[in-house]
Amino acid sequence: MPLLILLMGGGFYFMLYSGFLPFRYLGHAVNVIRGKYDDPNDPGDISHFEALSSALAATVGMGNISGVAVAIAIGGPGVMFWMWVSAFVGMATKFFTCSLAIMYRGRDSNGHIEGGPMYVVLHGLGRKWKPLAVFFSVAGLFGTLPVFTSNQLTQVIREVVLVPNGIATTNTFAWNLGIGVTLVIITSLVIFGGIKRIGHVAGKMVPSMVVLYMLAVLYIMAVNYTSIPGAFGLIFEDAFTANSMLGGAVGAIIIAGARRASFSNEAGIGTADMMHGAAKTDEPIREGLVAMLGPLIDTIIVCTLTGVAIIVTGTWQDPDKNGVGITVHAFDSAMPTVGSYVLVVCVLIFAFTSLFSYSYYGTKCFSFLFGAKYKHYYNYFYVLTIIFGATASITAVLALIDGMYAMMAIPTMTSGLLLSPKVMAAAKDYFRRMREFREEAKLKEVSEVKS
């Protein structure tokens, strides 16, 4: 409940305080992503598009495939409604917190420019708040571990590819260990190349993975088109009754929706702030507008696709399935024989992009705590935990990640709320300059036409 109040309450505050400003400039945000305002001489490491792609590479992952399935299995279809609410307020949250990530960038012990909640706290609130920055970094070391992703990826490979083909039917632990080691090798090839390699790989993979997944789920919806109106009716009805799974516990369904949406789109958690803090720009508001598209793509689009596919096929009511197994069952029921393999391809892309991006978050936290020259040591610890995730139970994995995400939200939202007037002042200045720029461009165009 405290996390719900902090994230949802804080998000509603940002939305109302800004006068719904982020939503009024969606078109401008798209133009920024298209590279219209890119300047290679601006400080930072990656472009606006690569920053969004890398942040989405982490957020559009297993949380969208198995996280949604877990939420619906626990709380029923009504969870989807509260995930939507959380995503809309999350857009406002990301606008504020990611604007601050550029506004209050700092430098690591090597003098390299860095951004993220720890630097926002340190440079925005002052050095007396440093314990809060340290608190975020410690939680970030564990909250960004790849254990959930490797756990669910291992499960889907085993249940969809190996077991149906008569492989890995015995000695499950050994097979899980083998999958984990393979994931370690592939992940290591990318993450030890640093943020520029991660950003380049993510920029190539993210658009294709979202399109592929959308096409697959749209096919499932087309096959079950008669069930779509009933599915949405059930979502809205159950959101306020919680009768499907929780016996009328509406408060529990709201918490379940907010928790899974936070894990999925990470608004208010602070992870995406670290990625957007690396963008090549000196305009904080510009990056805030780019960042706000994250929850829109992640939760409103991708999570909804997963949720509707699960509900229209009825697989959420199967007591023998859990996590990603529910989504696999949904794909199989709509696309016999090939459905599960289509999902495996999507899962592989989703999971690997998450594995690549999450390592960057952990290294930034490690660098802040122990110094930049030691940050590469974190990646060794990071890849070893992939093996732990592959062999552990999903219950233990979820408990660890949910707990650490809750801890990370405290410094991120606290600094965001306290510094929100700074963001609004910068926003007014930015949009005033944009208006003046457009007016000058029009006058110049008219003058050229006359001459």
Short mmCIF file of N, CA, C and O in Angstrom, two decimals, residues 295-380:
data_model
loop_
_atom_site.label_atom_id
_atom_site.label_comp_id
_atom_site.label_asym_id
_atom_site.label_seq_id
_atom_site.Cartn_x
_atom_site.Cartn_y
_atom_site.Cartn_z
N PRO A 295 5.98 4.25 -21.02
CA PRO A 295 4.79 3.56 -20.49
C PRO A 295 3.68 3.40 -21.53
O PRO A 295 2.94 2.43 -21.49
N LEU A 296 3.58 4.34 -22.48
CA LEU A 296 2.57 4.24 -23.54
C LEU A 296 2.81 2.99 -24.38
O LEU A 296 1.90 2.18 -24.62
N ILE A 297 4.06 2.81 -24.83
CA ILE A 297 4.39 1.66 -25.67
C ILE A 297 4.37 0.37 -24.85
O ILE A 297 3.81 -0.65 -25.26
N ASP A 298 4.98 0.44 -23.68
CA ASP A 298 5.17 -0.76 -22.86
C ASP A 298 3.86 -1.32 -22.31
O ASP A 298 3.55 -2.49 -22.51
N THR A 299 3.11 -0.49 -21.61
CA THR A 299 1.94 -0.98 -20.89
C THR A 299 0.64 -0.83 -21.67
O THR A 299 -0.14 -1.78 -21.78
N ILE A 300 0.40 0.38 -22.21
CA ILE A 300 -0.86 0.60 -22.93
C ILE A 300 -0.94 -0.27 -24.18
O ILE A 300 -2.01 -0.77 -24.53
N ILE A 301 0.18 -0.48 -24.86
CA ILE A 301 0.16 -1.26 -26.10
C ILE A 301 0.54 -2.72 -25.86
O ILE A 301 -0.28 -3.63 -26.03
N VAL A 302 1.79 -2.98 -25.43
CA VAL A 302 2.29 -4.36 -25.38
C VAL A 302 1.61 -5.18 -24.28
O VAL A 302 1.19 -6.32 -24.51
N CYS A 303 1.48 -4.62 -23.07
CA CYS A 303 0.83 -5.37 -21.99
C CYS A 303 -0.64 -5.64 -22.31
O CYS A 303 -1.17 -6.71 -21.98
N THR A 304 -1.29 -4.68 -22.94
CA THR A 304 -2.70 -4.87 -23.31
C THR A 304 -2.84 -6.02 -24.30
O THR A 304 -3.76 -6.84 -24.21
N LEU A 305 -1.93 -6.08 -25.27
CA LEU A 305 -1.95 -7.17 -26.24
C LEU A 305 -1.86 -8.53 -25.54
O LEU A 305 -2.61 -9.45 -25.84
N THR A 306 -0.91 -8.64 -24.60
CA THR A 306 -0.76 -9.90 -23.87
C THR A 306 -2.01 -10.22 -23.06
O THR A 306 -2.52 -11.34 -23.10
N GLY A 307 -2.50 -9.22 -22.33
CA GLY A 307 -3.67 -9.43 -21.47
C GLY A 307 -4.90 -9.87 -22.24
O GLY A 307 -5.60 -10.81 -21.86
N VAL A 308 -5.17 -9.20 -23.37
CA VAL A 308 -6.34 -9.54 -24.18
C VAL A 308 -6.20 -10.95 -24.76
O VAL A 308 -7.16 -11.72 -24.80
N ALA A 309 -4.98 -11.30 -25.20
CA ALA A 309 -4.75 -12.65 -25.75
C ALA A 309 -5.04 -13.72 -24.70
O ALA A 309 -5.65 -14.75 -24.99
N ILE A 310 -4.63 -13.46 -23.46
CA ILE A 310 -4.85 -14.43 -22.37
C ILE A 310 -6.32 -14.52 -22.02
O ILE A 310 -6.85 -15.61 -21.77
N ILE A 311 -7.01 -13.38 -22.02
CA ILE A 311 -8.42 -13.37 -21.60
C ILE A 311 -9.33 -13.97 -22.68
O ILE A 311 -10.20 -14.78 -22.38
N VAL A 312 -9.12 -13.60 -23.96
CA VAL A 312 -10.01 -14.11 -25.01
C VAL A 312 -9.86 -15.62 -25.21
O VAL A 312 -10.80 -16.29 -25.64
N THR A 313 -8.67 -16.15 -24.90
CA THR A 313 -8.47 -17.60 -25.05
C THR A 313 -8.84 -18.36 -23.79
O THR A 313 -8.90 -19.59 -23.81
N GLY A 314 -9.06 -17.63 -22.68
CA GLY A 314 -9.48 -18.26 -21.43
C GLY A 314 -8.39 -18.99 -20.68
O GLY A 314 -8.65 -19.69 -19.69
N THR A 315 -7.13 -18.82 -21.10
CA THR A 315 -6.05 -19.60 -20.47
C THR A 315 -5.71 -19.13 -19.06
O THR A 315 -5.07 -19.87 -18.31
N TRP A 316 -6.15 -17.94 -18.70
CA TRP A 316 -5.87 -17.44 -17.35
C TRP A 316 -6.59 -18.25 -16.27
O TRP A 316 -6.24 -18.19 -15.09
N GLN A 317 -7.60 -19.03 -16.68
CA GLN A 317 -8.36 -19.83 -15.72
C GLN A 317 -7.80 -21.24 -15.55
O GLN A 317 -8.37 -22.05 -14.83
N ASP A 318 -6.69 -21.55 -16.24
CA ASP A 318 -6.08 -22.88 -16.15
C ASP A 318 -5.24 -22.97 -14.87
O ASP A 318 -4.20 -22.31 -14.77
N PRO A 319 -5.64 -23.79 -13.89
CA PRO A 319 -4.92 -23.86 -12.63
C PRO A 319 -3.55 -24.54 -12.73
O PRO A 319 -2.72 -24.43 -11.84
N ASP A 320 -3.32 -25.26 -13.85
CA ASP A 320 -2.06 -25.99 -14.00
C ASP A 320 -0.96 -25.15 -14.62
O ASP A 320 0.18 -25.62 -14.74
N LYS A 321 -1.27 -23.92 -15.05
CA LYS A 321 -0.28 -23.07 -15.70
C LYS A 321 0.11 -21.91 -14.79
O LYS A 321 -0.70 -21.43 -14.00
N ASN A 322 1.36 -21.45 -14.93
CA ASN A 322 1.78 -20.26 -14.18
C ASN A 322 2.77 -19.47 -15.01
O ASN A 322 3.43 -20.01 -15.90
N GLY A 323 2.85 -18.17 -14.71
CA GLY A 323 3.81 -17.31 -15.39
C GLY A 323 3.69 -17.37 -16.89
O GLY A 323 2.60 -17.31 -17.47
N VAL A 324 4.83 -17.54 -17.55
CA VAL A 324 4.87 -17.53 -19.00
C VAL A 324 4.11 -18.71 -19.60
O VAL A 324 3.67 -18.67 -20.75
N GLY A 325 3.90 -19.78 -18.80
CA GLY A 325 3.13 -20.93 -19.28
C GLY A 325 1.71 -20.57 -19.68
O GLY A 325 1.14 -21.17 -20.60
N ILE A 326 1.13 -19.58 -19.00
CA ILE A 326 -0.23 -19.12 -19.34
C ILE A 326 -0.24 -18.49 -20.73
O ILE A 326 -1.13 -18.75 -21.55
N THR A 327 0.76 -17.65 -21.01
CA THR A 327 0.85 -17.00 -22.32
C THR A 327 1.14 -18.01 -23.42
O THR A 327 0.59 -17.92 -24.52
N VAL A 328 2.01 -18.98 -23.12
CA VAL A 328 2.30 -20.05 -24.09
C VAL A 328 1.01 -20.78 -24.46
O VAL A 328 0.74 -21.06 -25.63
N HIS A 329 0.22 -21.11 -23.45
CA HIS A 329 -1.05 -21.83 -23.65
C HIS A 329 -2.00 -20.99 -24.53
O HIS A 329 -2.70 -21.53 -25.39
N ALA A 330 -2.01 -19.67 -24.33
CA ALA A 330 -2.86 -18.78 -25.13
C ALA A 330 -2.44 -18.80 -26.59
O ALA A 330 -3.28 -18.88 -27.50
N PHE A 331 -1.15 -18.73 -26.86
CA PHE A 331 -0.65 -18.77 -28.23
C PHE A 331 -0.94 -20.11 -28.88
O PHE A 331 -1.31 -20.18 -30.06
N ASP A 332 -0.76 -21.19 -28.13
CA ASP A 332 -0.99 -22.53 -28.66
C ASP A 332 -2.46 -22.78 -29.01
O ASP A 332 -2.78 -23.43 -30.01
N SER A 333 -3.35 -22.23 -28.18
CA SER A 333 -4.77 -22.46 -28.42
C SER A 333 -5.26 -21.75 -29.67
O SER A 333 -6.18 -22.21 -30.34
N ALA A 334 -4.64 -20.62 -30.01
CA ALA A 334 -5.04 -19.86 -31.20
C ALA A 334 -4.27 -20.27 -32.45
O ALA A 334 -4.78 -20.20 -33.56
N MET A 335 -3.03 -20.70 -32.25
CA MET A 335 -2.17 -21.12 -33.37
C MET A 335 -1.58 -22.49 -33.05
O MET A 335 -0.42 -22.58 -32.66
N PRO A 336 -2.35 -23.54 -33.19
CA PRO A 336 -1.87 -24.89 -32.86
C PRO A 336 -0.56 -25.21 -33.58
O PRO A 336 -0.36 -24.83 -34.73
N THR A 337 0.33 -25.88 -32.86
CA THR A 337 1.64 -26.34 -33.36
C THR A 337 2.67 -25.22 -33.46
O THR A 337 3.77 -25.32 -32.91
N VAL A 338 2.31 -24.10 -34.14
CA VAL A 338 3.31 -23.04 -34.37
C VAL A 338 3.25 -21.93 -33.34
O VAL A 338 4.22 -21.19 -33.16
N GLY A 339 2.11 -21.79 -32.64
CA GLY A 339 1.92 -20.67 -31.72
C GLY A 339 2.99 -20.55 -30.67
O GLY A 339 3.54 -19.47 -30.42
N SER A 340 3.31 -21.68 -30.04
CA SER A 340 4.30 -21.65 -28.96
C SER A 340 5.68 -21.27 -29.49
O SER A 340 6.46 -20.60 -28.80
N TYR A 341 5.98 -21.69 -30.74
CA TYR A 341 7.30 -21.36 -31.30
C TYR A 341 7.39 -19.88 -31.69
O TYR A 341 8.46 -19.28 -31.57
N VAL A 342 6.27 -19.32 -32.14
CA VAL A 342 6.24 -17.88 -32.41
C VAL A 342 6.52 -17.11 -31.12
O VAL A 342 7.31 -16.15 -31.10
N LEU A 343 5.90 -17.56 -30.03
CA LEU A 343 6.12 -16.91 -28.74
C LEU A 343 7.57 -17.06 -28.29
O LEU A 343 8.15 -16.13 -27.72
N VAL A 344 8.17 -18.22 -28.55
CA VAL A 344 9.56 -18.44 -28.17
C VAL A 344 10.47 -17.42 -28.85
O VAL A 344 11.38 -16.85 -28.22
N VAL A 345 10.23 -17.16 -30.14
CA VAL A 345 11.04 -16.16 -30.87
C VAL A 345 10.88 -14.80 -30.22
O VAL A 345 11.87 -14.08 -29.97
N CYS A 346 9.62 -14.41 -29.92
CA CYS A 346 9.36 -13.11 -29.26
C CYS A 346 10.04 -13.06 -27.90
O CYS A 346 10.68 -12.06 -27.55
N VAL A 347 9.92 -14.15 -27.14
CA VAL A 347 10.49 -14.20 -25.80
C VAL A 347 12.01 -14.08 -25.85
O VAL A 347 12.61 -13.36 -25.05
N LEU A 348 12.63 -14.75 -26.81
CA LEU A 348 14.09 -14.67 -26.92
C LEU A 348 14.55 -13.24 -27.15
O LEU A 348 15.50 -12.77 -26.52
N ILE A 349 13.87 -12.54 -28.07
CA ILE A 349 14.25 -11.15 -28.36
C ILE A 349 13.97 -10.26 -27.15
O ILE A 349 14.82 -9.47 -26.73
N PHE A 350 12.77 -10.40 -26.57
CA PHE A 350 12.41 -9.61 -25.40
C PHE A 350 13.40 -9.83 -24.27
O PHE A 350 13.87 -8.88 -23.63
N ALA A 351 13.71 -11.10 -24.01
CA ALA A 351 14.55 -11.43 -22.86
C ALA A 351 15.98 -10.94 -23.04
O ALA A 351 16.57 -10.37 -22.12
N PHE A 352 16.54 -11.16 -24.23
CA PHE A 352 17.93 -10.76 -24.42
C PHE A 352 18.11 -9.25 -24.38
O PHE A 352 19.09 -8.75 -23.82
N THR A 353 17.17 -8.49 -24.95
CA THR A 353 17.30 -7.03 -24.87
C THR A 353 17.20 -6.56 -23.42
O THR A 353 17.88 -5.61 -23.02
N SER A 354 16.39 -7.24 -22.62
CA SER A 354 16.30 -6.91 -21.20
C SER A 354 17.61 -7.24 -20.49
O SER A 354 18.12 -6.46 -19.68
N LEU A 355 18.15 -8.41 -20.79
CA LEU A 355 19.41 -8.82 -20.16
C LEU A 355 20.53 -7.84 -20.48
O LEU A 355 21.37 -7.53 -19.63
N PHE A 356 20.55 -7.32 -21.71
CA PHE A 356 21.59 -6.38 -22.10
C PHE A 356 21.45 -5.06 -21.33
O PHE A 356 22.42 -4.53 -20.80
N SER A 357 20.24 -4.52 -21.30
CA SER A 357 20.03 -3.18 -20.74
C SER A 357 20.14 -3.16 -19.22
O SER A 357 20.65 -2.19 -18.64
N TYR A 358 19.65 -4.20 -18.56
CA TYR A 358 19.67 -4.20 -17.10
C TYR A 358 21.09 -4.17 -16.55
O TYR A 358 21.33 -3.64 -15.46
N SER A 359 22.03 -4.73 -17.27
CA SER A 359 23.42 -4.72 -16.78
C SER A 359 23.94 -3.29 -16.68
O SER A 359 24.71 -2.96 -15.76
N TYR A 360 23.49 -2.43 -17.60
CA TYR A 360 23.93 -1.04 -17.59
C TYR A 360 23.47 -0.33 -16.33
O TYR A 360 24.22 0.45 -15.73
N TYR A 361 22.23 -0.61 -15.91
CA TYR A 361 21.71 0.02 -14.70
C TYR A 361 22.54 -0.38 -13.48
O TYR A 361 22.89 0.46 -12.65
N GLY A 362 22.84 -1.66 -13.38
CA GLY A 362 23.61 -2.14 -12.24
C GLY A 362 25.01 -1.55 -12.19
O GLY A 362 25.51 -1.19 -11.12
N THR A 363 25.65 -1.44 -13.37
CA THR A 363 27.01 -0.88 -13.39
C THR A 363 27.01 0.59 -12.97
O THR A 363 27.96 1.06 -12.33
N LYS A 364 25.96 1.32 -13.32
CA LYS A 364 25.89 2.74 -12.91
C LYS A 364 25.76 2.86 -11.39
O LYS A 364 26.38 3.73 -10.76
N CYS A 365 24.95 1.98 -10.80
CA CYS A 365 24.80 1.99 -9.34
C CYS A 365 26.11 1.59 -8.66
O CYS A 365 26.52 2.20 -7.67
N PHE A 366 26.76 0.58 -9.21
CA PHE A 366 28.04 0.10 -8.66
C PHE A 366 29.10 1.18 -8.77
O PHE A 366 29.89 1.40 -7.84
N SER A 367 29.11 1.86 -9.91
CA SER A 367 30.07 2.93 -10.15
C SER A 367 29.88 4.06 -9.15
O SER A 367 30.86 4.62 -8.63
N PHE A 368 28.64 4.42 -8.86
CA PHE A 368 28.35 5.50 -7.91
C PHE A 368 28.83 5.13 -6.51
O PHE A 368 29.36 5.97 -5.77
N LEU A 369 28.66 3.86 -6.15
CA LEU A 369 29.01 3.42 -4.79
C LEU A 369 30.51 3.20 -4.60
O LEU A 369 31.07 3.57 -3.56
N PHE A 370 31.17 2.60 -5.60
CA PHE A 370 32.54 2.12 -5.40
C PHE A 370 33.57 2.74 -6.34
O PHE A 370 34.76 2.48 -6.19
N GLY A 371 33.12 3.55 -7.31
CA GLY A 371 34.06 4.16 -8.24
C GLY A 371 33.97 3.54 -9.62
O GLY A 371 33.79 2.33 -9.77
N ALA A 372 34.11 4.39 -10.64
CA ALA A 372 33.91 3.95 -12.03
C ALA A 372 34.94 2.92 -12.47
O ALA A 372 34.66 2.07 -13.31
N LYS A 373 36.16 2.99 -11.91
CA LYS A 373 37.20 2.06 -12.37
C LYS A 373 36.94 0.62 -11.96
O LYS A 373 37.57 -0.30 -12.48
N TYR A 374 35.97 0.43 -11.03
CA TYR A 374 35.64 -0.93 -10.60
C TYR A 374 34.33 -1.45 -11.18
O TYR A 374 33.94 -2.58 -10.91
N LYS A 375 33.64 -0.62 -11.99
CA LYS A 375 32.27 -0.97 -12.37
C LYS A 375 32.19 -2.25 -13.21
O LYS A 375 31.17 -2.94 -13.20
N HIS A 376 33.27 -2.57 -13.94
CA HIS A 376 33.21 -3.77 -14.78
C HIS A 376 33.11 -5.04 -13.95
O HIS A 376 32.65 -6.07 -14.45
N TYR A 377 33.51 -4.96 -12.67
CA TYR A 377 33.39 -6.15 -11.81
C TYR A 377 31.92 -6.53 -11.59
O TYR A 377 31.60 -7.70 -11.38
N TYR A 378 31.04 -5.53 -11.61
CA TYR A 378 29.62 -5.82 -11.40
C TYR A 378 29.09 -6.76 -12.48
O TYR A 378 28.25 -7.63 -12.20
N ASN A 379 29.56 -6.61 -13.71
CA ASN A 379 29.06 -7.44 -14.80
C ASN A 379 29.35 -8.92 -14.57
O ASN A 379 28.58 -9.78 -15.02
N TYR A 380 30.46 -9.22 -13.89
CA TYR A 380 30.76 -10.62 -13.58
C TYR A 380 29.71 -11.17 -12.60
O TYR A 380 29.22 -12.30 -12.75
#
